[in-house]
Amino acid sequence: MAALCVNLLTVNMFLSVFFLPGDLAECPDKSKLFITAPKKMEALSGSCLHIPCTFTAKPGDAEFDSTRPTFGVWYKNVHAFANVVFNSSGTVNKYPMNITGNLSQKNCSTLFSNLTTSHTDTYFFRVNNGPYIATASCDPLQITVKDSPWSPSIHISAGDLKEKQSVSITCSALTPCPHSPPQLTWNLHPDSHSETEENTDGTFTTKLQQTITLSHTHDGYNISCSATYPVNGGRNKTAETQQTLSVSYAPRDTSASISPSGLLSAGIWVNLTCSSRAKPPISSFTWFKNTTDGPKKVHEGHMYSLEMTNMADIELHYCVATNALGDQTSSWVHLNVSDSFQHTAAVVAVIVVVALVCLALCVWWPKKHQTHRDTQSQTADWTEEEIHYRAISVSSQRPGPSSVSVQDSGQQQATVYARVKVKQPANSCAQPADEQLYAQVKKK
Ligand SMILES: *[C@@H]1O[C@H](CO)[C@@H](O)[C@H](O)[C@H]1NC(C)=O
Ligand SMILES: *[C@@H]1O[C@H](CO)[C@@H](O)[C@H](O)[C@H]1NC(C)=O
Ligand SMILES: *[C@@H]1O[C@H](CO)[C@@H](O)[C@H](O)[C@H]1NC(C)=O
Ligand SMILES: *[C@@H]1O[C@H](CO)[C@@H](O)[C@H](O)[C@H]1NC(C)=O
Ligand SMILES: *[C@@H]1O[C@H](CO)[C@@H](O)[C@H](O)[C@H]1NC(C)=O
Ligand SMILES: *[C@@H]1O[C@H](CO)[C@@H](O)[C@H](O)[C@H]1NC(C)=O
Ligand SMILES: *[C@@H]1O[C@H](CO)[C@@H](O)[C@H](O)[C@H]1NC(C)=O
Ligand SMILES: *[C@@H]1O[C@H](CO)[C@@H](O)[C@H](O)[C@H]1NC(C)=O
Ligand SMILES: *[C@@H]1O[C@H](CO)[C@@H](O)[C@H](O)[C@H]1NC(C)=O
Ligand SMILES: *[C@@H]1O[C@H](CO)[C@@H](O)[C@H](O)[C@H]1NC(C)=O
């Protein structure tokens, strides 16, 4: 057991000596400079990264003096001269960086512009203040440059959402580059404008915020928020987030229905069914009947079967649906009058049709086969070719039916006789020319 411990200790020492970068291995003993900055930062290629940074300088051989000119240096990977990527003196500008903070005020905030994925690395800060020179070996900064943007996040101010509750909904997006922040849009309020705010750690966040009073209609609603990041010389990069709202609400649309519907007669069994919408689901359905002593509970459960005595009795029933948030009373059971009416109407319609058919058979059919009855006004069922009109002189002075013989001179052999009825116009003051002449011609 002791041997194992010794072995592990040896392995640990071996790792410390040979595998940790020199500067890190020196930390914390030799380090005089410490920076306060995020340990890990993410950035979008084609955009920039604002690195919030302040430093504290412990005195060593020399002391930090803000009156002396101060230069800030960024190394990448490990603290080695060859790895200097930026020197605020202007001597090294390998990477597009700029120190935006006032180094005399120990502000090392840096703007890293025009990032590409190749900038992904670990960075170290160093201060040159006359004789005071120190590297923040203990505070490496890991920067990761991505090609795809971050999905925004949706936050709701309350956990369990209930109707009538007022909640604040926020969509927020990481904003590594506050100079060109993402544009946020959502379906909650299309006209809202996003705002970029500084966080306590010096990073930035872009937000859209809206306070809404929840209703049952918000249940199942998908909030979708999208963040569009502007990037150099390319298309904006967009990412979207969706969140579905789950809102509890008291029973709604509570109704009582009856089966079978339509024409009902005493003595049959009917089912009264109560239905409702609620979240969480209905915990109980209770049936009541209106009596002279007030409402009386008659049944529990969403369906109530009872024997019908009369329709008025059925119509005294109603149900109440209850869930954790409240209850709702249905209207009275209504027999579907329109249903009953439609059934009656259908029956009446059938009777009417049958009656009409009978009438047609009894009146029209026999007439058609009576060859000599001709006083009825009927449509002639002959074709044009069979009829030859000739000049007929009829005295309009003699109203009423009159017999006129007409001889067809064209075809002497086929003599046709006809009876012509002259009808007096309804309006006796009408001109003779306006008189209507109805001729009914029958083949002999
Ligand atoms: C940064 O530039 C200053 C001024 O030219 C120089 O004294 C210093 O050595 C440079 N630091 C590094 C690490 O290059
Ligand atoms: C750094 O700042 C200087 C002066 O403010 C400016 O001229 C230069 O373009 C900046 N460089 C970058 C990479 O932003
Ligand atoms: C550091 O400088 C930046 C400007 O780049 C400023 O936004 C920030 O507030 C300063 N930080 C402190 C602690 O003064
Ligand atoms: C930086 O801070 C020092 C000391 O507070 C001040 O004298 C100097 O003007 C500041 N520099 C800039 C560029 O603001
Ligand atoms: C950004 O970098 C690309 C190549 O990486 C270069 O073509 C472009 O000119 C740079 N833009 C700026 C503003 O530095
Ligand atoms: C809401 O979004 C989820 C996935 O995020 C999807 O499955 C669901 O169908 C969406 N609902 C509506 C009403 O769009
Ligand atoms: C990028 O988005 C901005 C608004 O954020 C818009 O004005 C611009 O037209 C967009 N550019 C492209 C290329 O889509
Ligand atoms: C009433 O409900 C019972 C049980 O679901 C069913 O068997 C019966 O057929 C229903 N009666 C009517 C008239 O709907
Ligand atoms: C039920 O009773 C109430 C009084 O308790 C009365 O106002 C209402 O009209 C009654 N409804 C029916 C359908 O009988
Ligand atoms: C009554 O019946 C008609 C036709 O079947 C139907 O359209 C209607 O929805 C019913 N009404 C009720 C309250 O059940």
Coordinates of C-alpha atoms and ligand atoms in Angstrom, one line a residue:
M1 CA 0.0 0.0 0.0
A2 CA 2.7 2.5 0.9
A3 CA 4.6 1.5 -2.3
L4 CA 1.6 2.4 -4.4
C5 CA 1.3 5.8 -2.8
V6 CA 4.9 6.5 -3.4
N7 CA 4.5 5.4 -7.0
L8 CA 1.5 7.7 -7.6
L9 CA 3.4 10.6 -6.0
T10 CA 6.3 10.0 -8.4
V11 CA 4.0 9.9 -11.4
N12 CA 2.4 13.2 -10.3
M13 CA 5.8 14.9 -9.9
F14 CA 6.9 13.5 -13.3
L15 CA 3.7 15.0 -14.9
S16 CA 4.3 18.4 -13.3
V17 CA 7.9 18.6 -14.4
F18 CA 7.6 17.4 -18.0
F19 CA 4.1 18.1 -19.3
L20 CA 3.0 21.5 -17.9
P21 CA 4.1 24.6 -19.9
G22 CA 6.9 26.4 -18.2
D23 CA 4.9 29.5 -17.3
L24 CA 2.0 27.6 -15.9
A25 CA 4.4 25.5 -13.8
E26 CA 5.8 28.7 -12.4
C27 CA 2.4 29.8 -11.3
P28 CA 1.6 31.0 -8.6
D29 CA 5.1 31.4 -7.0
K30 CA 6.7 33.8 -9.4
S31 CA 3.7 35.6 -10.8
K32 CA 3.3 39.2 -10.0
L33 CA 0.5 40.0 -12.5
F34 CA -3.0 38.8 -12.4
I35 CA -5.8 39.7 -14.7
T36 CA -9.5 39.6 -14.1
A37 CA -11.1 38.4 -17.3
P38 CA -13.3 35.5 -18.3
K39 CA -11.4 32.2 -18.4
K40 CA -13.1 31.1 -21.6
M41 CA -14.6 33.1 -24.3
E42 CA -16.4 32.3 -27.5
A43 CA -16.4 34.4 -30.6
L44 CA -17.9 34.2 -34.1
S45 CA -15.7 34.1 -37.1
G46 CA -16.1 37.3 -39.2
S47 CA -17.1 39.2 -36.1
C48 CA -15.1 40.7 -33.1
L49 CA -14.5 39.8 -29.5
H50 CA -14.5 42.3 -26.7
I51 CA -12.4 41.0 -23.9
P52 CA -13.2 42.7 -20.6
C53 CA -10.0 42.9 -18.6
T54 CA -8.4 44.5 -15.5
F55 CA -5.2 43.7 -13.9
T56 CA -3.5 43.8 -10.5
A57 CA 0.3 44.2 -10.3
K58 CA 2.2 42.9 -7.3
P59 CA 5.5 44.7 -6.7
G60 CA 8.6 42.7 -7.5
D61 CA 12.0 44.1 -8.3
A62 CA 10.2 47.2 -9.5
E63 CA 6.7 48.6 -8.8
F64 CA 4.0 49.4 -11.3
D65 CA 3.9 53.2 -11.9
S66 CA 0.9 54.6 -13.7
T67 CA 2.8 57.8 -14.6
R68 CA 5.2 55.8 -16.8
P69 CA 4.2 54.8 -20.3
T70 CA 2.6 51.4 -20.2
F71 CA 2.3 48.8 -23.0
G72 CA 0.1 45.8 -23.1
V73 CA 1.2 42.6 -24.9
W74 CA -0.8 39.5 -25.8
Y75 CA 0.9 36.1 -26.3
K76 CA -0.7 33.1 -27.7
N77 CA -0.3 29.5 -26.6
V78 CA 2.6 29.8 -24.2
H79 CA 4.5 32.7 -22.8
A80 CA 7.4 32.9 -25.3
F81 CA 8.7 35.8 -27.3
A82 CA 8.0 34.1 -30.6
N83 CA 4.3 33.9 -29.7
V84 CA 3.7 37.6 -29.3
V85 CA 0.7 38.4 -31.4
F86 CA 0.1 42.0 -30.3
N87 CA 2.1 44.8 -28.6
S88 CA 0.2 48.0 -27.9
S89 CA 3.5 49.9 -28.6
G90 CA 2.7 49.2 -32.2
T91 CA 5.7 47.0 -32.7
V92 CA 3.7 43.8 -33.1
N93 CA 0.3 43.6 -34.8
K94 CA 0.2 40.0 -35.9
Y95 CA -3.4 39.7 -34.9
P96 CA -6.1 42.4 -35.4
M97 CA -6.2 43.4 -31.7
N98 CA -6.4 46.7 -29.9
I99 CA -6.3 47.6 -26.2
T100 CA -9.3 49.7 -25.6
G101 CA -8.9 50.1 -21.8
N102 CA -6.6 52.7 -20.2
L103 CA -3.6 50.7 -19.1
S104 CA -2.6 53.5 -16.7
Q105 CA -5.9 52.7 -14.9
K106 CA -5.0 49.0 -15.0
N107 CA -7.7 48.4 -17.6
C108 CA -6.5 45.8 -20.1
S109 CA -9.8 45.5 -22.0
T110 CA -9.0 44.4 -25.5
L111 CA -10.9 44.3 -28.8
F112 CA -10.0 41.4 -31.0
S113 CA -11.4 42.1 -34.5
N114 CA -12.0 40.2 -37.7
L115 CA -11.7 36.8 -36.1
T116 CA -11.2 33.6 -37.9
T117 CA -11.3 30.0 -36.5
S118 CA -7.5 29.9 -36.7
H119 CA -7.5 32.5 -33.8
T120 CA -8.8 29.8 -31.5
D121 CA -6.1 29.5 -28.8
T122 CA -5.0 30.2 -25.3
Y123 CA -3.8 33.8 -24.7
F124 CA -1.7 35.4 -22.0
F125 CA -1.4 39.0 -21.0
R126 CA 1.8 40.9 -20.2
V127 CA 2.5 44.4 -19.0
N128 CA 5.5 46.6 -19.9
N129 CA 5.7 49.5 -17.5
G130 CA 9.2 50.7 -17.6
P131 CA 11.2 48.4 -15.3
Y132 CA 8.0 46.7 -14.2
I133 CA 7.5 43.8 -16.6
A134 CA 5.2 41.0 -15.7
T135 CA 3.1 38.2 -17.3
A136 CA -0.2 37.0 -16.0
S137 CA 0.9 33.3 -16.3
C138 CA -1.8 32.1 -13.9
D139 CA -4.6 33.6 -15.9
P140 CA -4.7 32.1 -19.4
L141 CA -7.6 33.1 -21.5
Q142 CA -9.1 30.4 -23.8
I143 CA -10.7 31.9 -26.9
T144 CA -12.7 29.7 -29.2
V145 CA -13.8 31.1 -32.6
K146 CA -16.8 29.3 -34.1
D147 CA -18.3 29.5 -37.6
S148 CA -21.9 29.0 -36.4
P149 CA -23.7 31.4 -34.1
W150 CA -25.2 30.7 -30.7
S151 CA -28.9 30.0 -30.3
P152 CA -30.5 32.7 -28.2
S153 CA -32.0 31.5 -24.9
I154 CA -35.6 32.1 -23.8
H155 CA -36.2 32.7 -20.1
I156 CA -39.5 33.0 -18.3
S157 CA -39.7 34.8 -15.0
A158 CA -41.9 32.1 -13.4
G159 CA -41.6 28.3 -13.2
D160 CA -45.2 27.0 -13.1
L161 CA -47.3 29.0 -15.6
K162 CA -50.9 29.6 -14.8
E163 CA -53.6 31.7 -16.6
K164 CA -54.0 35.3 -15.4
Q165 CA -50.4 35.3 -14.2
S166 CA -48.2 38.1 -15.4
V167 CA -44.8 36.9 -16.5
S168 CA -41.8 38.5 -18.1
I169 CA -40.4 36.6 -21.1
T170 CA -36.8 37.3 -22.2
C171 CA -34.9 36.2 -25.2
S172 CA -31.2 36.8 -24.8
A173 CA -28.2 36.3 -27.1
L174 CA -24.5 36.2 -26.3
T175 CA -22.9 39.3 -27.6
P176 CA -19.1 38.9 -27.8
C177 CA -18.9 41.8 -30.2
P178 CA -21.0 44.7 -28.8
H179 CA -20.0 46.9 -31.7
S180 CA -22.1 44.7 -34.0
P181 CA -24.6 43.1 -31.8
P182 CA -27.1 40.5 -33.0
Q183 CA -30.5 41.5 -34.1
L184 CA -33.2 39.7 -32.1
T185 CA -36.7 39.0 -33.4
W186 CA -39.5 36.9 -32.1
N187 CA -43.1 36.0 -32.7
L188 CA -44.3 37.3 -29.3
H189 CA -44.2 40.9 -30.4
P190 CA -42.8 41.5 -33.9
D191 CA -42.1 45.2 -33.3
S192 CA -40.0 44.9 -30.2
H193 CA -36.5 46.2 -30.3
S194 CA -33.5 44.4 -28.8
E195 CA -31.2 46.1 -26.4
T196 CA -27.6 45.4 -25.7
E197 CA -26.6 45.5 -22.0
E198 CA -23.3 45.1 -20.2
N199 CA -23.1 42.3 -17.7
T200 CA -21.4 42.5 -14.3
D201 CA -18.4 40.7 -15.7
G202 CA -18.0 43.2 -18.5
T203 CA -19.4 40.9 -21.3
F204 CA -22.5 41.9 -23.2
T205 CA -25.9 40.4 -23.8
T206 CA -28.5 41.4 -26.3
K207 CA -32.1 41.0 -25.0
L208 CA -35.7 41.2 -26.0
Q209 CA -38.2 41.4 -23.2
Q210 CA -41.9 41.4 -22.9
T211 CA -44.3 41.1 -20.0
I212 CA -47.5 39.2 -20.8
T213 CA -50.5 38.2 -18.9
L214 CA -51.0 34.5 -19.6
S215 CA -54.3 33.0 -20.8
H216 CA -55.3 29.6 -21.7
T217 CA -54.6 30.5 -25.4
H218 CA -50.9 30.6 -24.5
D219 CA -50.8 27.0 -23.6
G220 CA -48.9 25.1 -26.3
Y221 CA -47.8 28.4 -27.8
N222 CA -44.3 28.1 -29.4
I223 CA -42.2 31.2 -28.7
S224 CA -39.5 31.4 -31.4
C225 CA -36.7 33.8 -31.1
S226 CA -34.0 34.3 -33.7
A227 CA -30.6 36.1 -33.4
T228 CA -29.0 37.4 -36.5
Y229 CA -25.3 38.2 -36.2
P230 CA -23.7 40.6 -38.7
V231 CA -20.3 39.4 -39.9
N232 CA -17.6 40.9 -42.1
G233 CA -18.0 40.5 -45.8
G234 CA -20.5 37.7 -45.6
R235 CA -24.0 36.8 -45.0
N236 CA -25.4 37.5 -41.6
K237 CA -25.5 34.4 -39.4
T238 CA -28.8 33.4 -37.8
A239 CA -29.7 31.0 -35.1
E240 CA -33.2 30.3 -33.7
T241 CA -34.6 29.0 -30.5
Q242 CA -38.1 27.7 -29.7
Q243 CA -39.8 27.2 -26.5
T244 CA -43.3 25.9 -26.0
L245 CA -45.3 27.4 -23.2
S246 CA -47.2 25.2 -20.9
V247 CA -49.9 27.1 -19.1
S248 CA -52.4 25.7 -16.6
Y249 CA -55.9 26.9 -16.7
A250 CA -59.3 26.2 -15.1
P251 CA -61.9 24.2 -17.0
R252 CA -63.2 25.8 -20.2
D253 CA -65.9 25.1 -22.8
T254 CA -67.8 22.9 -20.3
S255 CA -70.8 21.5 -22.0
A256 CA -73.4 18.8 -21.4
S257 CA -74.7 16.8 -24.2
I258 CA -77.3 14.1 -24.6
S259 CA -77.2 10.8 -26.5
P260 CA -79.2 9.8 -28.4
S261 CA -80.2 13.2 -29.7
G262 CA -83.2 14.0 -31.7
L263 CA -86.7 12.8 -31.0
L264 CA -86.9 11.1 -27.6
S265 CA -89.7 9.3 -26.0
A266 CA -90.4 8.5 -22.3
G267 CA -89.0 5.3 -21.0
I268 CA -85.8 5.1 -23.0
W269 CA -82.3 5.4 -21.4
V270 CA -80.2 8.4 -22.3
N271 CA -76.6 9.2 -21.6
L272 CA -75.8 12.7 -20.5
T273 CA -72.1 13.5 -21.2
C274 CA -70.1 16.3 -19.7
S275 CA -67.1 17.6 -21.6
S276 CA -64.5 20.2 -20.8
R277 CA -61.0 21.4 -21.5
A278 CA -58.6 21.9 -18.7
K279 CA -54.9 21.8 -17.6
P280 CA -54.2 19.9 -15.5
P281 CA -57.0 17.5 -16.6
I282 CA -60.4 17.6 -15.0
S283 CA -60.3 15.9 -11.6
S284 CA -64.1 15.5 -11.3
F285 CA -67.3 15.9 -13.2
T286 CA -70.4 16.4 -11.0
W287 CA -74.0 16.3 -12.2
F288 CA -76.7 18.4 -10.7
K289 CA -80.4 18.6 -11.2
N290 CA -82.5 21.7 -10.6
T291 CA -85.2 20.9 -8.1
T292 CA -87.7 23.0 -6.3
D293 CA -85.3 22.9 -3.3
G294 CA -82.4 24.1 -5.4
P295 CA -79.7 22.2 -7.2
K296 CA -79.3 18.6 -6.1
K297 CA -76.2 16.5 -6.8
V298 CA -77.3 13.4 -8.8
H299 CA -74.1 11.9 -10.1
E300 CA -70.3 11.9 -10.3
G301 CA -68.5 11.0 -13.5
H302 CA -68.3 12.4 -16.9
M303 CA -71.3 10.3 -18.1
Y304 CA -74.7 10.0 -16.4
S305 CA -77.2 7.4 -17.7
L306 CA -80.8 7.9 -16.7
E307 CA -84.2 6.8 -17.8
M308 CA -86.1 9.5 -19.5
T309 CA -89.4 10.5 -18.0
N310 CA -90.0 13.6 -20.1
M311 CA -87.9 16.2 -21.9
A312 CA -88.5 18.9 -19.4
D313 CA -87.0 16.7 -16.6
I314 CA -83.8 16.1 -18.7
E315 CA -83.4 19.7 -19.3
L316 CA -83.1 20.4 -15.5
H317 CA -79.7 18.7 -15.5
Y318 CA -76.3 20.4 -15.7
C319 CA -72.7 19.4 -14.9
V320 CA -69.7 21.0 -13.2
A321 CA -66.1 20.3 -14.3
T322 CA -63.4 20.8 -11.7
N323 CA -59.6 20.8 -11.8
A324 CA -56.8 22.1 -9.5
L325 CA -57.3 25.6 -10.7
G326 CA -61.1 25.9 -10.5
D327 CA -64.4 24.8 -11.9
Q328 CA -66.9 25.6 -14.6
T329 CA -70.6 25.0 -14.8
S330 CA -72.1 23.8 -18.0
S331 CA -75.3 25.3 -19.4
W332 CA -78.4 23.2 -18.9
V333 CA -78.8 20.1 -21.0
H334 CA -80.5 21.2 -24.1
L335 CA -82.2 18.8 -26.3
N336 CA -81.1 19.5 -29.8
V337 CA -84.3 21.1 -31.0
S338 CA -82.9 21.7 -34.4
D339 CA -82.1 18.0 -34.6
S340 CA -85.7 17.1 -33.7
F341 CA -86.9 19.7 -36.1
Q342 CA -84.8 18.4 -38.9
H343 CA -86.2 14.9 -38.3
T344 CA -89.7 16.2 -38.4
A345 CA -89.0 18.3 -41.4
A346 CA -87.6 15.3 -43.2
V347 CA -90.7 13.2 -42.4
V348 CA -92.9 16.1 -43.6
A349 CA -90.9 16.4 -46.8
V350 CA -91.3 12.7 -47.6
I351 CA -95.1 13.0 -47.0
V352 CA -95.3 16.0 -49.2
V353 CA -93.4 14.2 -52.0
V354 CA -95.6 11.1 -51.7
A355 CA -98.7 13.3 -51.8
L356 CA -97.5 15.1 -54.9
V357 CA -96.8 11.8 -56.7
C358 CA -100.2 10.5 -55.8
L359 CA -101.8 13.7 -57.0
A360 CA -99.9 13.5 -60.3
L361 CA -100.9 9.9 -60.8
C362 CA -104.6 10.5 -59.9
V363 CA -105.1 13.7 -61.8
W364 CA -102.6 14.0 -64.6
W365 CA -102.3 10.4 -65.8
P366 CA -106.0 9.7 -66.4
K367 CA -106.3 13.1 -68.3
K368 CA -103.5 12.2 -70.7
H369 CA -105.5 9.1 -71.8
Q370 CA -108.8 10.9 -72.2
T371 CA -108.8 11.7 -76.0
H372 CA -111.9 13.8 -76.2
R373 CA -111.6 16.0 -73.1
D374 CA -110.0 19.1 -74.4
T375 CA -111.1 22.0 -72.3
Q376 CA -108.0 21.8 -70.0
S377 CA -105.0 23.8 -70.9
Q378 CA -102.3 21.4 -71.7
T379 CA -99.0 21.3 -73.5
A380 CA -99.4 19.8 -77.0
D381 CA -97.3 16.7 -77.4
W382 CA -97.0 16.9 -81.2
T383 CA -94.1 17.9 -83.2
E384 CA -94.1 21.0 -85.5
E385 CA -94.3 18.8 -88.7
E386 CA -97.7 17.4 -87.8
I387 CA -99.4 20.8 -87.5
H388 CA -100.3 23.0 -90.3
Y389 CA -101.8 26.3 -89.4
R390 CA -104.0 28.0 -91.8
A391 CA -105.8 31.3 -91.6
I392 CA -108.5 31.1 -89.1
S393 CA -111.0 33.8 -88.7
V394 CA -112.3 34.0 -85.2
S395 CA -114.6 36.7 -84.0
S396 CA -113.3 38.1 -80.7
Q397 CA -116.8 39.3 -80.0
R398 CA -117.8 35.9 -79.0
P399 CA -115.8 34.8 -76.0
G400 CA -115.7 31.4 -74.7
P401 CA -115.0 28.1 -76.4
S402 CA -116.0 27.9 -80.0
S403 CA -115.6 25.2 -82.5
V404 CA -113.9 26.0 -85.8
S405 CA -113.1 23.6 -88.6
V406 CA -109.9 24.0 -90.4
Q407 CA -109.1 22.3 -93.6
D408 CA -105.6 21.6 -94.6
S409 CA -105.5 22.6 -98.3
G410 CA -101.9 21.4 -98.8
Q411 CA -102.8 17.8 -98.2
Q412 CA -106.3 17.1 -99.3
Q413 CA -106.2 13.5 -98.2
A414 CA -105.1 14.1 -94.7
T415 CA -107.7 16.4 -93.4
V416 CA -107.2 17.6 -89.9
Y417 CA -109.9 18.9 -87.7
A418 CA -109.2 21.0 -84.7
R419 CA -111.1 22.7 -82.0
V420 CA -109.9 26.2 -81.1
K421 CA -110.7 27.9 -77.9
V422 CA -110.5 31.7 -77.7
K423 CA -109.7 33.1 -74.3
Q424 CA -110.8 36.5 -73.3
P425 CA -107.9 38.5 -71.9
A426 CA -107.9 38.9 -68.2
N427 CA -107.8 42.7 -68.6
S428 CA -111.0 43.4 -70.6
C429 CA -109.8 46.9 -71.5
A430 CA -106.9 45.6 -73.5
Q431 CA -106.7 46.3 -77.2
P432 CA -107.9 43.4 -79.4
A433 CA -104.4 43.2 -80.8
D434 CA -103.1 42.3 -77.4
E435 CA -105.6 39.5 -77.1
Q436 CA -104.0 36.2 -76.5
L437 CA -105.1 33.3 -78.5
Y438 CA -104.7 29.9 -77.1
A439 CA -105.3 27.2 -79.6
Q440 CA -105.5 23.6 -78.7
V441 CA -105.4 21.3 -81.6
K442 CA -106.1 17.6 -81.3
K443 CA -105.7 14.9 -83.9
K444 CA -108.9 13.2 -84.7
Ligands
LIG1 C1 6.5 45.7 -26.7 O1 6.9 47.0 -27.2 C2 7.8 47.7 -26.3 C3 8.1 49.1 -26.9 O2 8.6 48.9 -28.2 C4 9.0 46.9 -26.0 O3 9.8 47.6 -25.1 C5 8.7 45.6 -25.5 O4 9.8 44.8 -25.3 C6 7.7 44.9 -26.3 N1 7.3 43.7 -25.7 C7 7.2 42.5 -26.3 C8 6.9 41.3 -25.4 O5 7.4 42.4 -27.5
LIG2 C1 -6.6 49.9 -33.2 O1 -6.8 51.3 -32.9 C2 -6.2 52.2 -33.7 C3 -6.3 53.6 -33.1 O2 -7.5 53.7 -32.3 C4 -6.8 52.1 -35.1 O3 -6.1 53.0 -36.0 C5 -6.6 50.7 -35.6 O4 -7.2 50.5 -36.8 C6 -7.2 49.7 -34.6 N1 -6.9 48.3 -35.0 C7 -7.8 47.4 -35.1 C8 -7.3 46.0 -35.5 O5 -8.9 47.6 -34.7
LIG3 C1 -12.2 49.4 -19.2 O1 -12.2 50.0 -20.4 C2 -13.4 49.7 -21.2 C3 -13.2 50.4 -22.5 O2 -12.6 49.5 -23.4 C4 -14.6 50.2 -20.4 O3 -15.7 49.8 -21.2 C5 -14.6 49.5 -19.1 O4 -15.7 50.0 -18.4 C6 -13.3 49.8 -18.3 N1 -13.3 49.0 -17.1 C7 -13.1 49.6 -15.9 C8 -13.1 48.6 -14.8 O5 -12.9 50.7 -15.8
LIG4 C1 -5.6 57.1 -18.9 O1 -5.6 57.3 -17.5 C2 -4.7 58.3 -17.0 C3 -4.6 58.3 -15.5 O2 -5.9 58.2 -15.0 C4 -5.0 59.6 -17.6 O3 -4.0 60.6 -17.2 C5 -5.0 59.5 -19.1 O4 -5.4 60.7 -19.8 C6 -5.9 58.4 -19.6 N1 -5.7 58.1 -21.0 C7 -6.7 58.1 -21.9 C8 -6.3 57.8 -23.3 O5 -7.9 58.3 -21.5
LIG5 C1 -10.5 40.6 -42.1 O1 -9.8 39.4 -42.5 C2 -9.9 39.1 -43.8 C3 -9.1 37.8 -44.0 O2 -9.0 37.1 -42.8 C4 -9.3 40.2 -44.6 O3 -9.5 39.9 -46.0 C5 -10.1 41.5 -44.3 O4 -9.6 42.6 -45.1 C6 -10.0 41.8 -42.9 N1 -10.9 43.0 -42.6 C7 -10.5 43.9 -41.7 C8 -11.5 45.0 -41.5 O5 -9.5 43.8 -41.1
LIG6 C1 -43.6 23.7 -31.3 O1 -42.3 23.3 -31.4 C2 -42.1 21.9 -31.2 C3 -40.6 21.6 -31.4 O2 -39.9 22.7 -30.8 C4 -42.9 21.2 -32.3 O3 -42.7 19.8 -32.1 C5 -44.3 21.5 -32.2 O4 -45.1 20.9 -33.2 C6 -44.5 23.0 -32.3 N1 -45.9 23.4 -32.1 C7 -46.5 24.3 -32.8 C8 -47.9 24.5 -32.4 O5 -46.0 24.9 -33.7
LIG7 C1 -27.5 41.8 -42.0 O1 -28.4 42.2 -41.0 C2 -28.6 43.6 -41.0 C3 -29.5 43.9 -39.8 O2 -29.0 43.2 -38.7 C4 -29.3 44.0 -42.3 O3 -29.4 45.4 -42.3 C5 -28.4 43.6 -43.4 O4 -29.0 43.9 -44.6 C6 -28.1 42.1 -43.4 N1 -27.2 41.7 -44.4 C7 -27.3 40.6 -45.1 C8 -26.2 40.4 -46.2 O5 -28.2 39.9 -45.0
LIG8 C1 -74.7 5.0 -23.0 O1 -73.4 4.6 -22.6 C2 -73.2 3.2 -22.5 C3 -71.8 3.0 -21.9 O2 -70.8 3.7 -22.6 C4 -73.4 2.6 -23.8 O3 -73.2 1.2 -23.7 C5 -74.8 2.9 -24.4 O4 -74.9 2.4 -25.7 C6 -75.0 4.4 -24.4 N1 -76.3 4.7 -24.8 C7 -76.6 5.7 -25.6 C8 -78.1 5.9 -25.9 O5 -75.8 6.4 -26.2
LIG9 C1 -82.7 26.3 -12.1 O1 -82.9 26.9 -10.9 C2 -82.7 28.3 -10.9 C3 -82.9 28.8 -9.5 O2 -82.3 28.0 -8.6 C4 -83.5 29.0 -11.9 O3 -83.2 30.4 -11.9 C5 -83.4 28.4 -13.2 O4 -84.2 29.0 -14.1 C6 -83.6 26.9 -13.2 N1 -83.3 26.4 -14.5 C7 -84.0 25.4 -15.0 C8 -83.5 25.0 -16.4 O5 -84.9 24.9 -14.5
LIG10 C1 -77.8 19.8 -33.2 O1 -77.8 19.0 -34.3 C2 -77.3 19.6 -35.5 C3 -77.5 18.6 -36.7 O2 -77.2 17.3 -36.3 C4 -75.8 19.8 -35.2 O3 -75.2 20.4 -36.3 C5 -75.6 20.7 -34.0 O4 -74.3 20.8 -33.7 C6 -76.3 20.1 -32.8 N1 -76.3 21.0 -31.7 C7 -75.9 20.6 -30.5 C8 -75.9 21.6 -29.4 O5 -75.6 19.4 -30.2

